Amino acid sequence: MAKPKQDIQQQLILDARHHDPFAYLGLHDAPKGETTKQVFRTFLPYAERVWLKTAEGWDPLTRMHANGMFEWHGDGLVRPCLLRIEANGSSHEQHDPYTFPSSLSSDEVYLFGQGRLLQAHQTMGAHLIAQHGIDGVRFAVWAPNAERVSVIGNFNQWDGRIHPMRVHGSSGIWEIFIPGLSVGELYKFEIRNRDSGHIHVKTDPYGFSFEQRPGTAAKVTSLTQHTWQDKEWIQKRSTVDWLHTPFNFYEMHLGSWKRNAQGYFLNYRELAADLIPYVKEMGYTHIELLPVSEHPLNESWGYQTTGYFGVTNRFGTPDDLRFFVDACHQADIGVILDWVPGHFPKDDWALARFDGTALYEHEDPRLGEHQEWGTYVFNYGRNEVRNFLLANAYYWMSEFHIDGLRVDAVASMLYLDYARKHGEWLPNQYGGRENLDAIEFLKQLNVMAHEDFPGALTIAEESTAWPMISRPVYLGGLGFSMKWNMGWMNDTLSYIAEDPIHRRYHHDKLTFGQLYAYSENFVLPFSHDEVVHGKRSLLDKMPGDTWQKFANLRLLLTYQMTTPGKKLNFMGNEFGQGREWNVNASLDWHLLDTHWHQGVQLV
């Protein structure tokens, strides 16, 4: 004899396998044939007794299963429902989350599926909202191949049975409003794969803040409390002719520029106080920050991103970063962020195999894995993935007033055979090696950035001769504002490293760059990549004895400044840092006590 439908649904709830818990839990019409009109159900495995607030007072619920299924039958109950729960000798009151309606609109769900929800950070993730005058947190996550998704945290003892979410049709978006939660709550998503039944515990892809490493939970936070004071800067930025304006970028890593007396990180506000006057004095127009999105390992420099929407808490809160950017703008300093849309790490608690399937990445490793870095490659052909990245770029420029993005490793995005041997990659639909989906994504990114944020910059770190990187999309280009001139950098460093007596045989390394100097809008970079991993500092690359090394470094920096193009130098280059960059230590500021380094700084 087949089990009644209600018994089957109850068992699915008990087993944490119900695909639509709102269809069973909460307040519903009573089954036909009952004397009452309503039935209320709640699953509270840690409760001993439960009461429901009605017009007459507190009605006790009947325990329907030893594991914690409670039920009430009656009339006249109005949503949302308030419960009194007794457990472990104490009691508390809470509203039932399954008696609140969805707060996601059909337009949001539709646009997300189309890849056109640019303000997805206002829809996905965790948001402090009020429903029916009751404060709480709305959670939303994309997991289309899940049988069940739950929010877990301290508020439910990290038990995935207690707060399973509703799914919005075939969109793959799961959502729930949990009343009573507030700022500071740690949370994750527990995802049961539809096919394998395996459980995957993941942090929030759209999380705004995360707990201190090595913890990996996301943290509920308000979007912002900061009051911006940079209106004049934003207006000026929208009118400046940046193509014909001198730009001098100071590239830096926040954790190793300077540290306090105890060797700890300075926070964003302390950095603003020390860094901005220094940058102004040295004549820089922009600060370019190595990635400040959340990442687990210091030694990745931020390029192994696990929290794309999260400001790394190494240096403070999201509003602390807003303060830093605001202070820069008030001092007429622009802020550029390094941004990593080309690949993401394989950490099993983050984006990788998010719902048990290749969701953000490709299933086939010939498309979905970056062999050189041991990371996954984004599937740019999937609307929701493209939306994730476009919305992330939009988020940094809208919520943090960032003046532009330097896009990391563009070459690895453009070529399907990048760092791959024959037979280790798949051609595109026309048999070529161009990644057509990535090309379309980059065009959309650049059009969005320039149209929605007038005066904002997009800068490509692109190491090949791909044509028209910094030409408008409507002319057939990729649409970037500028491109790093890696060829000029390599040729120049190779030339300057020659003993002066031999340089007359290598002048082609200086003249060759002028043959293509105006084919793109170039930035001339001496970046972090050139002073690490055994490449030595700029000073140490110079030939000769001490006097000659410093003379050659002054010559190099002067040559850079007088060559057509925007300029970029990594921190420490400007005063002749002697040793290689060490991400775990401050720059050697004591070197400025000597005339050698003071002389370099004067260039």
Coordinates of C-alpha atoms in Angstrom, one line a residue:
M1 CA 0.0 0.0 0.0
A2 CA 1.4 3.4 -1.0
K3 CA 2.2 5.9 1.7
P4 CA 0.0 9.0 1.8
K5 CA 1.6 12.1 0.2
Q6 CA 1.8 13.9 3.5
D7 CA 3.8 11.0 5.0
I8 CA 6.2 11.1 2.1
Q9 CA 6.7 14.8 2.4
Q10 CA 7.3 14.5 6.1
Q11 CA 10.0 11.9 5.5
L12 CA 11.7 14.0 2.9
I13 CA 11.9 16.9 5.4
L14 CA 13.2 14.5 8.1
D15 CA 15.8 13.2 5.7
A16 CA 16.7 16.8 4.6
R17 CA 15.9 15.9 1.0
H18 CA 12.8 18.0 0.3
H19 CA 13.1 20.0 -2.9
D20 CA 10.3 22.4 -1.9
P21 CA 10.1 22.6 1.9
F22 CA 7.7 25.6 1.7
A23 CA 5.1 23.3 0.2
Y24 CA 5.0 21.3 3.5
L25 CA 6.3 23.5 6.3
G26 CA 4.6 26.6 7.5
L27 CA 0.8 27.4 7.3
H28 CA -1.4 25.6 4.8
D29 CA -5.0 24.8 4.1
A30 CA -5.9 21.6 6.0
P31 CA -6.5 18.5 3.9
K32 CA -10.1 17.8 2.8
G33 CA -12.2 16.1 5.4
E34 CA -10.7 17.7 8.4
T35 CA -12.9 19.8 10.8
T36 CA -10.4 22.6 10.9
K37 CA -9.4 24.8 8.0
Q38 CA -5.6 25.3 8.6
V39 CA -2.6 23.2 9.4
F40 CA 0.8 24.5 10.6
R41 CA 4.0 22.4 10.6
T42 CA 7.5 23.1 11.8
F43 CA 10.6 21.0 12.0
L44 CA 12.6 21.7 15.1
P45 CA 14.9 18.7 16.0
Y46 CA 16.3 20.3 19.1
A47 CA 13.0 21.5 20.6
E48 CA 11.2 19.7 23.5
R49 CA 8.0 21.6 23.3
V50 CA 6.6 24.2 20.9
W51 CA 3.7 26.7 21.1
L52 CA 2.1 28.8 18.4
K53 CA 0.8 32.3 19.0
T54 CA -2.9 32.5 18.0
A55 CA -5.7 35.0 18.6
E56 CA -6.6 33.2 21.8
G57 CA -3.0 32.9 23.2
W58 CA -0.4 30.2 22.9
D59 CA -1.5 26.9 21.5
P60 CA 0.7 23.8 22.0
L61 CA 1.8 21.9 18.9
T62 CA 1.6 18.2 18.7
R63 CA 4.9 16.3 18.2
M64 CA 4.3 14.1 15.1
H65 CA 7.7 12.5 15.0
A66 CA 10.3 11.9 17.6
N67 CA 12.9 13.6 15.4
G68 CA 11.2 17.0 15.9
M69 CA 8.2 17.4 13.5
F70 CA 5.5 19.4 15.2
E71 CA 2.0 20.2 13.9
W72 CA -1.0 22.4 14.8
H73 CA -4.6 22.3 13.4
G74 CA -7.0 25.2 13.8
D75 CA -8.6 28.2 12.2
G76 CA -8.0 32.0 11.9
L77 CA -4.2 32.0 11.9
V78 CA -2.5 34.9 10.0
R79 CA 1.0 34.9 8.5
P80 CA 3.7 35.3 9.7
C81 CA 3.5 32.9 12.6
L82 CA 5.2 33.3 16.0
L83 CA 6.5 30.3 17.9
R84 CA 7.6 29.8 21.5
I85 CA 10.2 27.0 21.7
E86 CA 11.4 25.2 24.8
A87 CA 14.7 23.4 24.8
N88 CA 17.3 22.5 27.4
G89 CA 15.4 24.1 30.2
S90 CA 14.9 27.5 28.6
S91 CA 12.5 29.0 26.1
H92 CA 12.6 31.7 23.4
E93 CA 10.3 33.1 20.8
Q94 CA 11.0 33.2 17.0
H95 CA 9.0 33.8 13.9
D96 CA 8.6 30.8 11.5
P97 CA 10.6 31.4 8.3
Y98 CA 8.2 29.3 6.3
T99 CA 5.3 31.7 6.8
F100 CA 7.0 34.6 5.0
P101 CA 6.6 35.1 1.2
S102 CA 9.5 35.4 -1.2
S103 CA 11.1 38.8 -1.5
L104 CA 12.7 38.1 -4.9
S105 CA 11.0 39.6 -7.9
S106 CA 10.4 37.7 -11.1
D107 CA 12.3 40.4 -13.0
E108 CA 15.4 39.7 -10.8
V109 CA 15.2 36.0 -11.4
Y110 CA 14.7 36.5 -15.2
L111 CA 17.5 39.0 -15.6
F112 CA 19.9 36.8 -13.7
G113 CA 19.2 33.9 -16.0
Q114 CA 19.7 36.1 -19.0
G115 CA 23.1 37.3 -17.6
R116 CA 21.8 40.9 -17.4
L117 CA 21.3 41.5 -13.6
L118 CA 24.2 43.9 -13.2
Q119 CA 23.3 44.7 -9.6
A120 CA 23.1 41.1 -8.6
H121 CA 24.9 41.9 -5.3
Q122 CA 21.6 43.4 -4.2
T123 CA 19.7 40.2 -4.9
M124 CA 22.1 37.3 -4.2
G125 CA 23.9 36.6 -1.0
A126 CA 22.8 37.7 2.5
H127 CA 20.8 40.9 2.9
L128 CA 19.3 42.6 6.0
I129 CA 15.7 43.3 5.2
A130 CA 12.3 43.5 7.0
Q131 CA 9.3 41.5 6.1
H132 CA 5.9 42.4 7.6
G133 CA 7.8 44.7 10.0
I134 CA 10.1 41.9 11.2
D135 CA 13.8 42.3 10.8
G136 CA 15.9 39.4 9.5
V137 CA 18.2 38.2 6.7
R138 CA 17.3 37.1 3.2
F139 CA 19.6 34.5 1.7
A140 CA 19.9 33.7 -2.0
V141 CA 22.3 31.4 -3.8
W142 CA 22.5 29.9 -7.3
A143 CA 22.7 26.0 -7.3
P144 CA 20.7 24.6 -10.2
N145 CA 21.8 21.0 -9.7
A146 CA 20.9 20.8 -6.1
E147 CA 18.2 18.6 -4.6
R148 CA 18.2 20.7 -1.4
V149 CA 20.0 23.8 -0.2
S150 CA 20.1 25.0 3.4
V151 CA 21.5 27.9 5.3
I152 CA 23.6 26.8 8.2
G153 CA 25.2 28.8 11.0
N154 CA 25.5 29.2 14.8
F155 CA 21.8 30.1 14.8
N156 CA 20.8 26.6 13.9
Q157 CA 23.8 24.7 15.2
W158 CA 25.2 24.3 11.6
D159 CA 22.4 21.7 11.0
G160 CA 21.3 21.6 7.4
R161 CA 17.9 20.1 8.3
I162 CA 16.6 23.2 10.0
H163 CA 16.6 25.9 7.3
P164 CA 16.1 24.4 3.8
M165 CA 15.5 27.0 1.2
R166 CA 12.9 27.4 -1.6
V167 CA 13.9 27.2 -5.3
H168 CA 12.6 29.6 -7.9
G169 CA 11.5 27.4 -10.7
S170 CA 14.1 26.3 -13.1
S171 CA 16.3 29.4 -12.4
G172 CA 18.4 27.4 -9.9
I173 CA 18.1 30.3 -7.4
W174 CA 17.4 29.2 -3.8
E175 CA 16.1 31.7 -1.3
I176 CA 14.9 32.0 2.3
F177 CA 14.2 34.8 4.8
I178 CA 15.2 34.0 8.3
P179 CA 13.7 36.4 10.9
G180 CA 15.7 37.5 13.9
L181 CA 19.2 37.3 12.4
S182 CA 21.4 40.4 12.3
V183 CA 24.8 41.8 11.5
G184 CA 27.7 39.5 12.4
E185 CA 26.1 36.1 11.9
L186 CA 28.4 33.5 10.3
Y187 CA 26.8 31.3 7.7
K188 CA 27.4 28.8 4.9
F189 CA 25.3 26.9 2.4
E190 CA 24.8 23.2 2.7
I191 CA 24.0 21.7 -0.7
R192 CA 22.8 18.2 -1.5
N193 CA 23.5 17.2 -5.1
R194 CA 20.4 16.1 -7.0
D195 CA 22.1 13.1 -8.7
S196 CA 24.8 11.8 -6.3
G197 CA 23.2 12.8 -3.0
H198 CA 26.6 14.1 -1.8
I199 CA 26.6 17.0 0.6
H200 CA 28.7 20.1 -0.2
V201 CA 29.3 22.8 2.4
K202 CA 30.1 26.1 0.7
T203 CA 30.7 29.7 1.6
D204 CA 28.6 32.4 -0.1
P205 CA 29.9 33.4 -3.6
Y206 CA 28.2 36.8 -3.1
G207 CA 29.3 37.2 0.5
F208 CA 30.3 40.8 1.4
S209 CA 32.4 39.8 4.4
F210 CA 34.1 36.6 5.8
E211 CA 35.4 35.4 9.1
Q212 CA 39.1 35.5 9.8
R213 CA 41.2 32.9 8.0
P214 CA 41.6 29.9 8.4
G215 CA 37.8 30.1 8.9
T216 CA 35.8 30.1 5.7
A217 CA 32.2 31.2 6.7
A218 CA 30.6 34.3 5.3
K219 CA 29.5 37.0 7.6
V220 CA 26.2 38.9 7.5
T221 CA 27.0 42.6 7.0
S222 CA 25.1 45.8 6.1
L223 CA 26.0 47.0 2.6
T224 CA 27.4 50.3 3.8
Q225 CA 27.2 53.0 6.5
H226 CA 29.7 55.2 4.8
T227 CA 28.8 58.7 3.6
W228 CA 30.8 59.6 0.5
Q229 CA 32.5 62.9 0.2
D230 CA 34.0 62.5 -3.3
K231 CA 31.2 64.0 -5.5
E232 CA 33.6 66.6 -7.0
W233 CA 36.1 63.8 -7.9
I234 CA 33.5 61.6 -9.6
Q235 CA 32.2 64.6 -11.6
K236 CA 35.7 65.6 -12.7
R237 CA 36.5 62.0 -13.6
S238 CA 33.6 61.9 -16.0
T239 CA 34.9 64.9 -18.0
V240 CA 38.7 64.4 -18.0
D241 CA 40.3 63.5 -21.3
W242 CA 42.2 60.5 -19.8
L243 CA 43.8 59.5 -23.1
H244 CA 45.7 62.8 -23.3
T245 CA 46.3 63.2 -19.5
P246 CA 49.5 62.0 -17.8
F247 CA 49.0 59.1 -15.5
N248 CA 51.5 57.7 -13.1
F249 CA 50.3 54.5 -11.3
Y250 CA 51.8 53.4 -8.0
E251 CA 51.2 49.6 -7.8
M252 CA 51.1 48.3 -4.3
H253 CA 50.3 45.4 -2.0
L254 CA 48.5 46.7 1.1
G255 CA 50.0 44.1 3.4
S256 CA 53.6 44.6 2.6
W257 CA 54.0 48.3 1.9
K258 CA 54.4 49.2 5.5
R259 CA 53.6 47.5 8.8
N260 CA 53.3 48.6 12.4
A261 CA 56.0 48.3 15.0
Q262 CA 54.8 44.8 16.0
G263 CA 54.9 43.7 12.3
Y264 CA 51.2 43.5 11.9
F265 CA 49.1 44.8 9.0
L266 CA 48.0 48.5 8.9
N267 CA 44.3 48.8 8.4
Y268 CA 42.7 50.7 5.5
R269 CA 42.3 53.9 7.6
E270 CA 45.9 53.8 8.9
L271 CA 47.1 53.2 5.3
A272 CA 45.1 56.2 4.2
A273 CA 46.9 58.4 6.7
D274 CA 50.4 57.3 5.7
L275 CA 50.0 56.3 2.0
I276 CA 48.1 59.3 0.5
P277 CA 50.6 62.0 1.5
Y278 CA 53.5 59.9 0.3
V279 CA 51.9 59.2 -3.0
K280 CA 51.1 62.9 -3.5
E281 CA 54.6 63.9 -2.6
M282 CA 56.0 61.4 -5.1
G283 CA 53.9 62.6 -8.0
Y284 CA 51.6 59.6 -8.6
T285 CA 48.2 60.1 -10.0
H286 CA 46.7 56.7 -9.1
I287 CA 47.2 53.9 -6.6
E288 CA 46.8 50.5 -8.1
L289 CA 46.0 47.9 -5.5
L290 CA 46.8 44.2 -5.8
P291 CA 43.5 42.3 -5.2
V292 CA 41.6 43.2 -2.1
S293 CA 38.9 40.6 -2.6
E294 CA 39.0 37.8 0.0
H295 CA 41.6 35.1 -0.4
P296 CA 42.8 32.4 2.0
L297 CA 46.6 32.5 1.4
N298 CA 48.8 35.6 1.8
E299 CA 51.4 34.2 -0.6
S300 CA 48.8 34.2 -3.5
W301 CA 49.0 38.1 -3.3
G302 CA 45.2 38.0 -3.7
Y303 CA 45.1 36.4 -7.1
Q304 CA 43.6 33.1 -5.8
T305 CA 40.2 34.7 -5.0
T306 CA 37.6 32.8 -3.0
G307 CA 35.3 35.7 -2.1
Y308 CA 34.8 37.9 -5.1
F309 CA 32.4 40.3 -3.4
G310 CA 34.2 40.2 0.0
V311 CA 36.7 42.9 1.1
T312 CA 39.6 41.0 2.7
N313 CA 39.4 41.5 6.4
R314 CA 43.2 41.5 6.8
F315 CA 43.0 45.3 6.6
G316 CA 39.6 46.1 8.0
T317 CA 35.9 46.2 7.1
P318 CA 34.2 47.1 3.7
D319 CA 33.5 50.6 5.1
D320 CA 37.1 51.0 6.1
L321 CA 38.0 50.4 2.4
R322 CA 35.4 52.9 1.3
F323 CA 37.0 55.4 3.7
F324 CA 40.4 54.7 2.1
V325 CA 39.0 55.2 -1.5
D326 CA 37.1 58.4 -0.4
A327 CA 40.2 59.8 1.2
C328 CA 42.2 59.1 -2.0
H329 CA 39.6 60.9 -4.1
Q330 CA 39.6 63.9 -1.8
A331 CA 43.3 64.1 -2.3
D332 CA 42.9 63.9 -6.2
I333 CA 44.3 60.3 -6.3
G334 CA 42.5 57.7 -8.3
V335 CA 42.2 54.0 -7.2
I336 CA 42.5 51.1 -9.5
L337 CA 41.9 47.5 -8.4
D338 CA 43.6 44.4 -9.7
W339 CA 40.7 42.0 -10.7
V340 CA 40.9 38.3 -11.4
P341 CA 38.1 37.1 -13.7
G342 CA 40.3 34.6 -15.5
H343 CA 40.5 31.7 -13.1
F344 CA 39.6 30.7 -9.5
P345 CA 41.1 28.2 -7.0
K346 CA 40.0 24.7 -6.4
D347 CA 39.3 25.1 -2.6
D348 CA 36.4 22.7 -2.0
W349 CA 34.6 25.2 0.2
A350 CA 34.4 28.0 -2.4
L351 CA 33.3 28.2 -6.1
A352 CA 34.8 24.9 -7.2
R353 CA 32.2 22.2 -8.1
F354 CA 29.7 24.4 -6.2
D355 CA 26.6 22.3 -6.3
G356 CA 28.5 19.1 -7.0
T357 CA 28.8 19.8 -10.7
A358 CA 31.0 22.0 -12.8
L359 CA 28.9 25.1 -12.3
Y360 CA 31.2 28.1 -12.5
E361 CA 33.8 26.2 -14.5
H362 CA 33.7 23.9 -17.5
E363 CA 33.2 20.1 -17.0
D364 CA 35.9 19.2 -19.5
P365 CA 39.4 19.9 -18.0
R366 CA 40.6 20.8 -21.5
L367 CA 38.5 23.9 -21.1
G368 CA 37.9 24.2 -17.4
E369 CA 41.4 23.8 -15.8
H370 CA 44.3 26.1 -15.9
Q371 CA 47.3 23.8 -15.9
E372 CA 50.0 26.4 -15.2
W373 CA 48.3 27.7 -12.0
G374 CA 46.3 24.6 -10.9
T375 CA 43.1 26.6 -10.9
Y376 CA 39.7 26.4 -12.7
V377 CA 38.7 28.6 -15.7
F378 CA 35.4 30.3 -15.7
N379 CA 32.7 29.2 -18.1
Y380 CA 32.1 32.5 -19.8
G381 CA 29.5 31.0 -22.1
R382 CA 27.1 30.4 -19.2
N383 CA 24.8 33.4 -18.6
E384 CA 24.8 33.1 -14.8
V385 CA 28.6 32.9 -14.6
R386 CA 29.0 35.8 -16.9
N387 CA 26.5 37.7 -14.7
F388 CA 28.5 36.8 -11.6
L389 CA 31.6 38.4 -13.1
L390 CA 30.0 41.4 -14.6
A391 CA 28.0 42.1 -11.5
N392 CA 31.2 41.8 -9.5
A393 CA 32.9 44.5 -11.6
Y394 CA 29.8 46.6 -11.3
Y395 CA 29.9 46.1 -7.5
W396 CA 33.4 47.4 -7.0
M397 CA 32.9 50.4 -9.2
S398 CA 29.4 51.3 -7.7
E399 CA 29.7 50.4 -4.1
F400 CA 33.4 51.4 -3.6
H401 CA 33.7 54.2 -6.2
I402 CA 36.7 52.4 -7.7
D403 CA 38.1 54.3 -10.7
G404 CA 38.9 51.2 -12.8
L405 CA 40.0 47.6 -13.0
R406 CA 43.3 46.2 -14.1
V407 CA 42.2 42.8 -15.5
D408 CA 44.7 40.1 -14.7
A409 CA 46.0 37.5 -17.1
V410 CA 43.9 38.5 -20.1
A411 CA 46.0 36.4 -22.5
S412 CA 45.0 33.2 -20.6
M413 CA 41.3 34.1 -21.2
L414 CA 41.7 34.9 -24.9
Y415 CA 43.4 31.7 -26.0
L416 CA 42.0 28.2 -25.5
D417 CA 45.5 26.7 -25.9
Y418 CA 47.1 29.0 -23.4
A419 CA 49.9 27.1 -21.5
R420 CA 48.6 23.8 -23.1
K421 CA 50.3 21.3 -25.3
H422 CA 48.9 19.7 -28.4
G423 CA 45.9 17.5 -27.5
E424 CA 45.3 19.3 -24.2
W425 CA 42.8 21.8 -25.5
L426 CA 39.6 22.0 -27.5
P427 CA 39.2 24.4 -30.5
N428 CA 36.2 26.7 -30.8
Q429 CA 33.3 26.1 -33.1
Y430 CA 35.3 27.3 -36.1
G431 CA 38.3 25.2 -35.3
G432 CA 40.4 28.1 -33.9
R433 CA 42.1 28.7 -30.6
E434 CA 40.3 31.9 -29.7
N435 CA 38.0 31.7 -26.7
L436 CA 35.0 33.3 -28.3
D437 CA 33.0 33.3 -25.0
A438 CA 35.8 35.1 -23.2
I439 CA 36.1 37.7 -26.0
E440 CA 32.4 38.4 -25.8
F441 CA 32.6 38.7 -22.0
L442 CA 35.5 41.2 -22.1
K443 CA 33.6 43.3 -24.6
Q444 CA 30.5 43.3 -22.4
L445 CA 32.7 44.2 -19.4
N446 CA 34.3 47.2 -21.1
V447 CA 31.1 48.5 -22.6
M448 CA 29.4 48.3 -19.2
A449 CA 32.3 50.0 -17.3
H450 CA 32.6 52.9 -19.7
E451 CA 28.9 53.5 -20.1
D452 CA 27.8 53.1 -16.5
F453 CA 30.8 54.7 -14.9
P454 CA 32.0 57.6 -17.1
G455 CA 35.8 58.2 -16.8
A456 CA 36.4 54.7 -15.3
L457 CA 39.3 52.8 -16.7
T458 CA 39.8 49.2 -17.7
I459 CA 43.4 48.1 -18.1
A460 CA 44.5 44.8 -19.7
E461 CA 47.5 42.8 -18.6
E462 CA 47.9 41.0 -21.9
S463 CA 51.2 39.5 -22.9
T464 CA 50.6 38.6 -26.6
A465 CA 50.1 40.6 -29.7
W466 CA 46.3 40.2 -29.8
P467 CA 45.1 43.2 -31.9
M468 CA 43.0 46.1 -30.9
I469 CA 43.0 45.4 -27.1
S470 CA 42.5 49.1 -26.3
R471 CA 40.3 50.0 -29.2
P472 CA 36.5 50.5 -28.9
V473 CA 34.1 47.6 -29.3
Y474 CA 32.2 49.5 -32.0
L475 CA 35.5 49.5 -34.1
G476 CA 36.1 45.8 -33.6
G477 CA 38.3 46.1 -30.5
L478 CA 38.0 44.5 -27.1
G479 CA 37.2 47.9 -25.6
F480 CA 39.9 48.3 -22.9
S481 CA 41.0 51.8 -22.0
M482 CA 44.7 50.7 -21.9
K483 CA 47.0 47.8 -22.1
W484 CA 50.2 47.0 -20.3
N485 CA 53.2 47.1 -22.7
M486 CA 54.9 43.9 -21.7
G487 CA 57.2 43.8 -24.8
W488 CA 58.6 47.3 -23.9
M489 CA 59.2 46.2 -20.4
N490 CA 61.0 43.0 -21.3
D491 CA 63.1 44.7 -24.0
T492 CA 64.0 47.6 -21.7
L493 CA 65.0 45.5 -18.7
S494 CA 67.1 43.3 -21.0
Y495 CA 68.9 46.3 -22.5
I496 CA 69.6 48.0 -19.2
A497 CA 71.0 44.8 -17.7
E498 CA 73.7 44.8 -20.4
D499 CA 77.1 46.2 -19.5
P500 CA 77.3 49.7 -20.9
I501 CA 80.2 48.7 -23.1
H502 CA 78.0 46.2 -24.9
R503 CA 74.8 48.3 -25.2
R504 CA 75.7 49.7 -28.6
Y505 CA 75.0 46.2 -30.0
H506 CA 71.5 46.1 -28.5
H507 CA 70.0 49.5 -29.4
D508 CA 67.3 47.6 -31.3
K509 CA 65.7 46.7 -28.0
L510 CA 65.0 50.4 -27.5
T511 CA 64.0 51.3 -31.0
F512 CA 61.8 48.3 -31.7
G513 CA 59.2 49.4 -29.2
Q514 CA 58.6 52.6 -31.1
L515 CA 57.4 50.6 -34.1
Y516 CA 54.2 49.7 -32.3
A517 CA 54.1 52.3 -29.5
Y518 CA 51.0 53.9 -30.9
S519 CA 49.1 50.8 -31.9
E520 CA 47.5 50.6 -28.4
N521 CA 47.0 52.9 -25.5
F522 CA 50.0 51.6 -23.6
V523 CA 51.0 51.6 -19.9
L524 CA 54.7 51.2 -19.4
P525 CA 54.9 48.8 -16.3
F526 CA 57.7 47.8 -13.9
S527 CA 55.3 45.7 -11.9
H528 CA 55.3 43.3 -9.0
D529 CA 55.9 40.4 -11.4
E530 CA 59.4 41.7 -12.2
V531 CA 60.7 41.9 -8.6
V532 CA 59.8 38.5 -7.2
H533 CA 60.4 34.7 -7.7
G534 CA 64.1 35.0 -8.2
K535 CA 63.9 37.9 -10.8
R536 CA 65.6 40.2 -8.3
S537 CA 64.7 43.8 -7.5
L538 CA 65.1 46.5 -10.1
L539 CA 68.2 47.8 -8.4
D540 CA 69.8 44.3 -8.3
K541 CA 69.1 43.9 -12.1
M542 CA 71.4 46.8 -12.8
P543 CA 75.0 46.1 -13.9
G544 CA 78.2 47.3 -12.3
D545 CA 79.3 48.2 -8.8
T546 CA 77.2 50.1 -6.3
W547 CA 77.6 53.5 -7.8
Q548 CA 76.9 52.1 -11.3
K549 CA 73.8 50.2 -10.1
F550 CA 72.2 53.3 -8.7
A551 CA 73.2 55.4 -11.7
N552 CA 71.6 52.8 -14.0
L553 CA 68.4 52.6 -12.0
R554 CA 68.1 56.4 -12.1
L555 CA 68.6 56.2 -15.8
L556 CA 66.0 53.5 -16.2
L557 CA 63.3 55.4 -14.3
T558 CA 64.1 58.6 -16.2
Y559 CA 63.9 56.7 -19.5
Q560 CA 60.5 55.3 -18.4
M561 CA 59.2 58.8 -17.6
T562 CA 60.3 60.3 -20.9
T563 CA 58.9 57.5 -23.1
P564 CA 55.4 58.0 -24.5
G565 CA 52.7 56.1 -22.5
K566 CA 51.3 56.0 -19.0
K567 CA 53.7 54.9 -16.3
L568 CA 53.4 52.2 -13.6
N569 CA 55.9 51.3 -10.9
F570 CA 55.6 48.7 -8.1
M571 CA 56.2 49.9 -4.6
G572 CA 59.8 50.1 -3.7
N573 CA 61.0 50.8 -7.2
E574 CA 60.8 54.5 -6.5
F575 CA 63.6 54.4 -3.9
G576 CA 65.6 51.5 -5.0
Q577 CA 64.4 48.6 -2.8
G578 CA 67.4 46.3 -2.5
R579 CA 66.0 42.9 -2.0
E580 CA 63.1 41.1 -3.8
W581 CA 59.6 41.9 -2.8
N582 CA 58.5 39.8 0.3
V583 CA 54.8 39.6 0.7
N584 CA 55.3 38.8 4.4
A585 CA 57.3 41.9 5.3
S586 CA 57.4 45.6 5.0
L587 CA 59.5 47.5 2.4
D588 CA 62.9 48.4 3.7
W589 CA 62.1 52.0 4.5
H590 CA 65.3 52.4 6.5
L591 CA 67.2 52.5 3.2
L592 CA 66.0 56.1 2.7
D593 CA 68.5 57.0 5.5
T594 CA 71.2 56.7 2.9
H595 CA 72.0 59.1 0.0
W596 CA 72.0 56.3 -2.6
H597 CA 68.3 55.6 -2.1
Q598 CA 67.4 59.3 -1.5
G599 CA 68.9 60.0 -4.9
V600 CA 66.7 57.4 -6.6
Q601 CA 63.6 58.8 -4.9
L602 CA 64.3 62.2 -6.4
V603 CA 64.0 61.0 -10.0

